[in-house]
Amino acid sequence: MASGNGSSAPTEFDVVVVGAGFAGMYLLHRLRGAGFTTRVIEAADDVGGTWYWNRYPGARCDIQSVDYSFSFDPDLQAEWQWTEKYATQPEILRYAQHVADRFDLRRDIQFGTRVEAAVWDAAAERWHVRTSRGEELVCRHYVMATGCLSVPKEIDIDGADRFQGPTYLTGRWPHEGVDFTGKRVAVIGTGSSAIQSIPIIAQQAAQLTVFQRTPNFSIPANNGPIPADKLEAFRSDPAGYRAAARMSSSGVPVVPSEQSALMVSDDERLARYEEAWERGGIIEFLGCFNDHLANPVANEYLAEFVRGKIRSIVRDPETAEALCPRTYPIGTKRLCVDSNYYETFNLPHVRLVDLRRHPIVTITETGVDLVDESLEFDAIVFATGFDAMTGAIVSVDITGRDGITLKQKWADGPKTYLGLMTAGFPNFFMITGPGSPSVLSNMIVSIEQHVDWITDCLVRLRDRGMTTIEPTETAEAGWVQHVNDFADITLMPQANSWYMGANVPGKPRVFLPYPGGVDRYRVACDEVVARGYLGFRLHGPAGDQCHDGVIRRVQPDVMIMLELMAQLDLPPMDTMSPADARAFSTAMAAQRPPGPEVGEIVDGVLPGAAGDLAYRLYRPATPGPHPVVVYFHGGGWVLGGADSDDPFCRDLCVRSDALVVSVDYRHAPEARFPAAVDDGFAALRWVADHAEDLGGLPGQLAVAGWSAGANIAAVACHLARDHGGPRIAGQLLVTPVTDCDLSRPSYEENADGYILTRSLMAWFWDHYADPADRTDPKASPLRAASLADLPPAMVVTCEFDPLRDEGVAYAQALAAAGVPVRHVAARGHIHTSLTAVDALPSGAAYREQMGEALRSFFGAAVPV
Ligand code: N01
């Protein structure tokens, strides 16, 4: 039973929580309501967390106050009135104190106490928690609600402790405030904390010198009363407003733009930027087009717009240029929100020192020595940031199963399942931990979601007689992979940001928060529960339970595309006539990005097996002659034409530096098997014979194809081997059809939901070939009597493709027959995703390998 008095006697609780910020407070409230005995340990002498410690002048939230407030209690929502659009630190702290009073939270919070260590006792299934007061608390569940930006980064500037005057850390500001009147003040750092405090310090100081190592992008807060439309939207339907926030990407109910910054005129783009600049809001500003964080060109438009604003505000051109960020994409470091930051540099007593040009040698007793100048100060403010996301968690010595500490486990970066738990540490939870949306979202929304998830979890465990819960290694590794995959399709990893741990010397460079959005994240967390706590091991007197698995395996950009397609509710192609299916696929293709520029595109006609066939030639921009790739398009032998894989052919042309000749063939059902392969072989021969005329290198010929086109490419290699040539240097088979057997496991696993379904594949086969013909090696090359003496191959298969296993089988059969073969298995991809050039960035790495393979077929020095 809880004593609730903070006495030194060992005391047992259901749950011990570290931290009494917004997360710890709401968790205490929920756990109490669910009947769990709970003790919260807090280092400060009151509630508030971040807003208790960060009292520097000008400290405000960069999320609007209406959004940055609890939603769990309608009465609390109704009674609290914010005074400004962006609340000040004192007002937010008052709000936290009001919440503590209103729900009588303080009686279960032990203030002025740090947790120093926590050790898991496997036999007793309890955590032993030691505090700075020498107490030992015992609990079944242990929760770190310590915030993401709560441990200041160590000051890593030589001589920092030599300075004889007062020094201040923005994250540990004196409660009584600081009067800089008449003082010569140095501010080191230009992150959010500095950008907010500099204009206020400048109002008091006699001289202010700002030391900047890396400039930040900042937009004006345009603070004032809460915008009337926002207030009205909230007041008229608080529940609906909060529900929209929970299912938004950022935790703020903003309707995101669906338009690319590249798809509008320069004037329209600029007008949109001006409007967003005036309106303010980091989410709205970055989101005024949908690709600022994904497309470098779009990003640079926005970055240059902000640089233009800086130049227009700051009068001294040299200072203005120094304030313009250039070394990372905008938004990949937290965008700052300011009130008169850039204007402050127009004041005569304010100076900017660009540390890239004038580095600090040391801090001295009286000031700062630069390489080329000594400066004297009365006070120094360090606005040097935090050991973000992991710093506070590993600052407690946490020891899990088998004596492994969390510091050891996270030596190469944090590993969590959903940012909520970590394998090897049963019954240990984190609120807004690494791997969750946390700092990329409105923290209050993310805090409420985590608290609700954890409380519901503990209730379910109790109800079902389970005493421990812990993620499996498989589930955790899968989630870490998913977070990295998501980060990799954005520009975020390009910055040396605290999101990457890059601000702390020696910290592993890992993307820390989950970049997939609050909405998707919530869906994943709920799905884990709905699937019987997928990826968690539950244990207790009632028995053991483990549904092991990975919650998100499809590549994130592919997942988003599938979500969008599901919303469109398109009719299945296999319910259409071939003519309608062709019209439909042509209409879909018209929506694609065009693919890269090539040197030249030429359309022509060549003789097929029974009449003329169209071809489209893609010539590299480099000087020729070039090796030649004969390419066969996908489309299940029913759809498509010489130009239907245009973006992919352009991409192959650029990456392989080869001439790509995409040749058409007769389609089913009008021309059934073997018309397509006969045409394919005839086209191959014609191209081989006319290579020089086309600008190709004679004898430097390869084939490539995708899907049914890869089937034709593979069969063409058999026919060339068996019927006197031409000599083929290599075959690139992308998700090939190699066999007519539709019962392989990949057909079972991926029967539905990944665009190429089992029924669509059956529809293609039915149009293409009679059942009796399908086992013919010209239809099912895997069934050929021999695969020996075929050209070297690259076979690419996709994890979520019904055709995966027959592709794997073909690669294995080629290898067994002595053919040099490289099999590339594209993790998390579907049948159609690798050819979606520019639409799905996660496929680019595989296309690069395809380009390398083609070059290697022609003898270039690249590994196959
Ligand atoms: O910290 P930061 P912050 N020598 O890490 C510089 C949130 N927040 O406290 O970039 C010289 O952003 C460092 O330079 P560099 C918000 O999420 C929110 O300002 O490493 N300089 C950088 O300029 C924010 O992102 C609000 O080259 C050194 C600065 O110190 C996060 O907290 C307000 C240095 C640190 O900037 C952190 O913001 C405040 C060295 N040795 C904070 N070491 C709002 O809600 C570091 N620097 C508005």
mmCIF file with all atom_site columns, C-alpha atoms and ligand atoms in Angstrom, residues 51 54 56 59-63 149 153 155-157 170 188-196 211-214 216 333-334 336-337 355-356 360 383-386 439 496 498-499 503, ligand 1:
data_model
loop_
_atom_site.group_PDB
_atom_site.id
_atom_site.type_symbol
_atom_site.label_atom_id
_atom_site.label_alt_id
_atom_site.label_comp_id
_atom_site.label_asym_id
_atom_site.label_entity_id
_atom_site.label_seq_id
_atom_site.pdbx_PDB_ins_code
_atom_site.Cartn_x
_atom_site.Cartn_y
_atom_site.Cartn_z
_atom_site.occupancy
_atom_site.B_iso_or_equiv
_atom_site.pdbx_formal_charge
_atom_site.auth_seq_id
_atom_site.auth_comp_id
_atom_site.auth_asym_id
_atom_site.auth_atom_id
_atom_site.pdbx_PDB_model_num
ATOM   1  C CA  . TRP A 1 51  ? 8.006  24.858 -17.705 1.00 0.00 ? 51  TRP A CA  1
ATOM   2  C CA  . ASN A 1 54  ? 12.959 26.997 -18.474 1.00 0.00 ? 54  ASN A CA  1
ATOM   3  C CA  . TYR A 1 56  ? 14.638 32.392 -19.219 1.00 0.00 ? 56  TYR A CA  1
ATOM   4  C CA  . ALA A 1 59  ? 10.264 31.710 -22.805 1.00 0.00 ? 59  ALA A CA  1
ATOM   5  C CA  . ARG A 1 60  ? 7.064  30.760 -24.582 1.00 0.00 ? 60  ARG A CA  1
ATOM   6  C CA  . CYS A 1 61  ? 5.552  27.742 -26.217 1.00 0.00 ? 61  CYS A CA  1
ATOM   7  C CA  . ASP A 1 62  ? 5.794  27.449 -30.005 1.00 0.00 ? 62  ASP A CA  1
ATOM   8  C CA  . ILE A 1 63  ? 2.468  25.585 -30.198 1.00 0.00 ? 63  ILE A CA  1
ATOM   9  C CA  . LEU A 1 149 ? 14.412 18.221 -23.350 1.00 0.00 ? 149 LEU A CA  1
ATOM   10 C CA  . LYS A 1 153 ? 23.870 19.434 -22.620 1.00 0.00 ? 153 LYS A CA  1
ATOM   11 C CA  . ILE A 1 155 ? 28.975 22.904 -21.781 1.00 0.00 ? 155 ILE A CA  1
ATOM   12 C CA  . ASP A 1 156 ? 31.708 21.782 -24.124 1.00 0.00 ? 156 ASP A CA  1
ATOM   13 C CA  . ILE A 1 157 ? 33.611 25.059 -24.482 1.00 0.00 ? 157 ILE A CA  1
ATOM   14 C CA  . THR A 1 170 ? 18.632 28.947 -20.193 1.00 0.00 ? 170 THR A CA  1
ATOM   15 C CA  . ILE A 1 188 ? 26.305 31.582 -26.612 1.00 0.00 ? 188 ILE A CA  1
ATOM   16 C CA  . GLY A 1 189 ? 24.026 29.582 -28.894 1.00 0.00 ? 189 GLY A CA  1
ATOM   17 C CA  . THR A 1 190 ? 21.283 30.523 -31.352 1.00 0.00 ? 190 THR A CA  1
ATOM   18 C CA  . GLY A 1 191 ? 18.639 27.807 -30.914 1.00 0.00 ? 191 GLY A CA  1
ATOM   19 C CA  . SER A 1 192 ? 15.019 28.411 -29.858 1.00 0.00 ? 192 SER A CA  1
ATOM   20 C CA  . SER A 1 193 ? 15.969 29.358 -26.299 1.00 0.00 ? 193 SER A CA  1
ATOM   21 C CA  . ALA A 1 194 ? 18.475 31.973 -27.456 1.00 0.00 ? 194 ALA A CA  1
ATOM   22 C CA  . ILE A 1 195 ? 16.205 33.289 -30.193 1.00 0.00 ? 195 ILE A CA  1
ATOM   23 C CA  . GLN A 1 196 ? 13.437 33.900 -27.665 1.00 0.00 ? 196 GLN A CA  1
ATOM   24 C CA  . PHE A 1 211 ? 27.912 33.909 -30.437 1.00 0.00 ? 211 PHE A CA  1
ATOM   25 C CA  . GLN A 1 212 ? 26.512 31.875 -33.300 1.00 0.00 ? 212 GLN A CA  1
ATOM   26 C CA  . ARG A 1 213 ? 27.949 28.594 -34.522 1.00 0.00 ? 213 ARG A CA  1
ATOM   27 C CA  . THR A 1 214 ? 25.056 27.563 -36.782 1.00 0.00 ? 214 THR A CA  1
ATOM   28 C CA  . ASN A 1 216 ? 18.676 28.772 -37.332 1.00 0.00 ? 216 ASN A CA  1
ATOM   29 C CA  . LYS A 1 333 ? 16.161 21.358 -37.210 1.00 0.00 ? 333 LYS A CA  1
ATOM   30 C CA  . ARG A 1 334 ? 13.226 22.541 -35.123 1.00 0.00 ? 334 ARG A CA  1
ATOM   31 C CA  . CYS A 1 336 ? 12.149 28.640 -34.262 1.00 0.00 ? 336 CYS A CA  1
ATOM   32 C CA  . VAL A 1 337 ? 9.389  31.118 -33.541 1.00 0.00 ? 337 VAL A CA  1
ATOM   33 C CA  . LEU A 1 355 ? 31.941 31.370 -34.723 1.00 0.00 ? 355 LEU A CA  1
ATOM   34 C CA  . ARG A 1 356 ? 32.523 29.611 -38.031 1.00 0.00 ? 356 ARG A CA  1
ATOM   35 C CA  . ILE A 1 360 ? 36.222 30.595 -29.602 1.00 0.00 ? 360 ILE A CA  1
ATOM   36 C CA  . ALA A 1 383 ? 21.771 28.699 -24.527 1.00 0.00 ? 383 ALA A CA  1
ATOM   37 C CA  . THR A 1 384 ? 23.558 25.551 -25.637 1.00 0.00 ? 384 THR A CA  1
ATOM   38 C CA  . GLY A 1 385 ? 20.709 23.053 -25.659 1.00 0.00 ? 385 GLY A CA  1
ATOM   39 C CA  . PHE A 1 386 ? 19.909 19.641 -24.269 1.00 0.00 ? 386 PHE A CA  1
ATOM   40 C CA  . VAL A 1 439 ? 9.159  16.231 -30.141 1.00 0.00 ? 439 VAL A CA  1
ATOM   41 C CA  . ASN A 1 496 ? 23.306 17.865 -37.457 1.00 0.00 ? 496 ASN A CA  1
ATOM   42 C CA  . TRP A 1 498 ? 19.471 17.215 -31.689 1.00 0.00 ? 498 TRP A CA  1
ATOM   43 C CA  . TYR A 1 499 ? 16.824 15.029 -33.392 1.00 0.00 ? 499 TYR A CA  1
ATOM   44 C CA  . ASN A 1 503 ? 24.542 18.170 -30.860 1.00 0.00 ? 503 ASN A CA  1
HETATM 45 O O1  . N01 B 2 .   ? 18.846 24.299 -27.866 1.00 0.00 ? 1   N01 B O1  1
HETATM 46 P P1  . N01 B 2 .   ? 19.406 24.029 -29.342 1.00 0.00 ? 1   N01 B P1  1
HETATM 47 P P2  . N01 B 2 .   ? 17.639 25.209 -27.399 1.00 0.00 ? 1   N01 B P2  1
HETATM 48 N N1  . N01 B 2 .   ? 29.817 26.308 -29.025 1.00 0.00 ? 1   N01 B N1  1
HETATM 49 O O2  . N01 B 2 .   ? 20.107 22.725 -29.250 1.00 0.00 ? 1   N01 B O2  1
HETATM 50 C C1  . N01 B 2 .   ? 24.808 26.145 -29.754 1.00 0.00 ? 1   N01 B C1  1
HETATM 51 C C2  . N01 B 2 .   ? 12.751 23.348 -27.595 1.00 0.00 ? 1   N01 B C2  1
HETATM 52 N N2  . N01 B 2 .   ? 12.459 24.697 -27.218 1.00 0.00 ? 1   N01 B N2  1
HETATM 53 O O3  . N01 B 2 .   ? 17.584 25.148 -25.920 1.00 0.00 ? 1   N01 B O3  1
HETATM 54 O O4  . N01 B 2 .   ? 23.720 24.375 -33.800 1.00 0.00 ? 1   N01 B O4  1
HETATM 55 C C3  . N01 B 2 .   ? 29.003 27.161 -29.636 1.00 0.00 ? 1   N01 B C3  1
HETATM 56 O O5  . N01 B 2 .   ? 18.349 24.183 -30.344 1.00 0.00 ? 1   N01 B O5  1
HETATM 57 C C4  . N01 B 2 .   ? 24.221 25.358 -30.888 1.00 0.00 ? 1   N01 B C4  1
HETATM 58 O O6  . N01 B 2 .   ? 25.011 25.529 -32.031 1.00 0.00 ? 1   N01 B O6  1
HETATM 59 P P3  . N01 B 2 .   ? 25.066 24.337 -33.141 1.00 0.00 ? 1   N01 B P3  1
HETATM 60 C C5  . N01 B 2 .   ? 12.773 23.279 -29.093 1.00 0.00 ? 1   N01 B C5  1
HETATM 61 O O7  . N01 B 2 .   ? 12.308 22.041 -29.509 1.00 0.00 ? 1   N01 B O7  1
HETATM 62 C C6  . N01 B 2 .   ? 11.236 25.160 -27.539 1.00 0.00 ? 1   N01 B C6  1
HETATM 63 O O8  . N01 B 2 .   ? 17.688 26.542 -28.000 1.00 0.00 ? 1   N01 B O8  1
HETATM 64 O O9  . N01 B 2 .   ? 25.263 23.063 -32.373 1.00 0.00 ? 1   N01 B O9  1
HETATM 65 N N3  . N01 B 2 .   ? 27.690 27.009 -29.754 1.00 0.00 ? 1   N01 B N3  1
HETATM 66 C C7  . N01 B 2 .   ? 22.848 25.995 -30.976 1.00 0.00 ? 1   N01 B C7  1
HETATM 67 O O10 . N01 B 2 .   ? 22.879 27.201 -31.659 1.00 0.00 ? 1   N01 B O10 1
HETATM 68 C C8  . N01 B 2 .   ? 14.239 23.443 -29.381 1.00 0.00 ? 1   N01 B C8  1
HETATM 69 O O11 . N01 B 2 .   ? 14.655 22.951 -30.624 1.00 0.00 ? 1   N01 B O11 1
HETATM 70 C C9  . N01 B 2 .   ? 10.950 26.447 -27.279 1.00 0.00 ? 1   N01 B C9  1
HETATM 71 O O12 . N01 B 2 .   ? 26.167 24.693 -34.030 1.00 0.00 ? 1   N01 B O12 1
HETATM 72 C C10 . N01 B 2 .   ? 27.175 25.907 -29.205 1.00 0.00 ? 1   N01 B C10 1
HETATM 73 C C11 . N01 B 2 .   ? 22.526 26.267 -29.511 1.00 0.00 ? 1   N01 B C11 1
HETATM 74 O O13 . N01 B 2 .   ? 23.748 26.256 -28.821 1.00 0.00 ? 1   N01 B O13 1
HETATM 75 C C12 . N01 B 2 .   ? 14.845 22.702 -28.223 1.00 0.00 ? 1   N01 B C12 1
HETATM 76 O O14 . N01 B 2 .   ? 14.025 23.025 -27.133 1.00 0.00 ? 1   N01 B O14 1
HETATM 77 C C13 . N01 B 2 .   ? 11.851 27.287 -26.692 1.00 0.00 ? 1   N01 B C13 1
HETATM 78 C C14 . N01 B 2 .   ? 27.962 24.956 -28.534 1.00 0.00 ? 1   N01 B C14 1
HETATM 79 C C15 . N01 B 2 .   ? 21.651 25.187 -28.916 1.00 0.00 ? 1   N01 B C15 1
HETATM 80 O O15 . N01 B 2 .   ? 20.432 25.208 -29.540 1.00 0.00 ? 1   N01 B O15 1
HETATM 81 C C16 . N01 B 2 .   ? 16.261 23.099 -27.903 1.00 0.00 ? 1   N01 B C16 1
HETATM 82 O O16 . N01 B 2 .   ? 16.397 24.501 -27.990 1.00 0.00 ? 1   N01 B O16 1
HETATM 83 C C17 . N01 B 2 .   ? 13.086 26.789 -26.357 1.00 0.00 ? 1   N01 B C17 1
HETATM 84 C C18 . N01 B 2 .   ? 29.338 25.196 -28.469 1.00 0.00 ? 1   N01 B C18 1
HETATM 85 N N4  . N01 B 2 .   ? 30.160 24.354 -27.863 1.00 0.00 ? 1   N01 B N4  1
HETATM 86 C C19 . N01 B 2 .   ? 13.380 25.488 -26.634 1.00 0.00 ? 1   N01 B C19 1
HETATM 87 N N5  . N01 B 2 .   ? 27.161 23.962 -28.114 1.00 0.00 ? 1   N01 B N5  1
HETATM 88 C C20 . N01 B 2 .   ? 9.625  26.902 -27.666 1.00 0.00 ? 1   N01 B C20 1
HETATM 89 O O17 . N01 B 2 .   ? 8.638  26.282 -27.414 1.00 0.00 ? 1   N01 B O17 1
HETATM 90 C C21 . N01 B 2 .   ? 25.920 24.275 -28.499 1.00 0.00 ? 1   N01 B C21 1
HETATM 91 N N6  . N01 B 2 .   ? 25.920 25.442 -29.157 1.00 0.00 ? 1   N01 B N6  1
HETATM 92 C C22 . N01 B 2 .   ? 9.547  28.112 -28.445 1.00 0.00 ? 1   N01 B C22 1
#
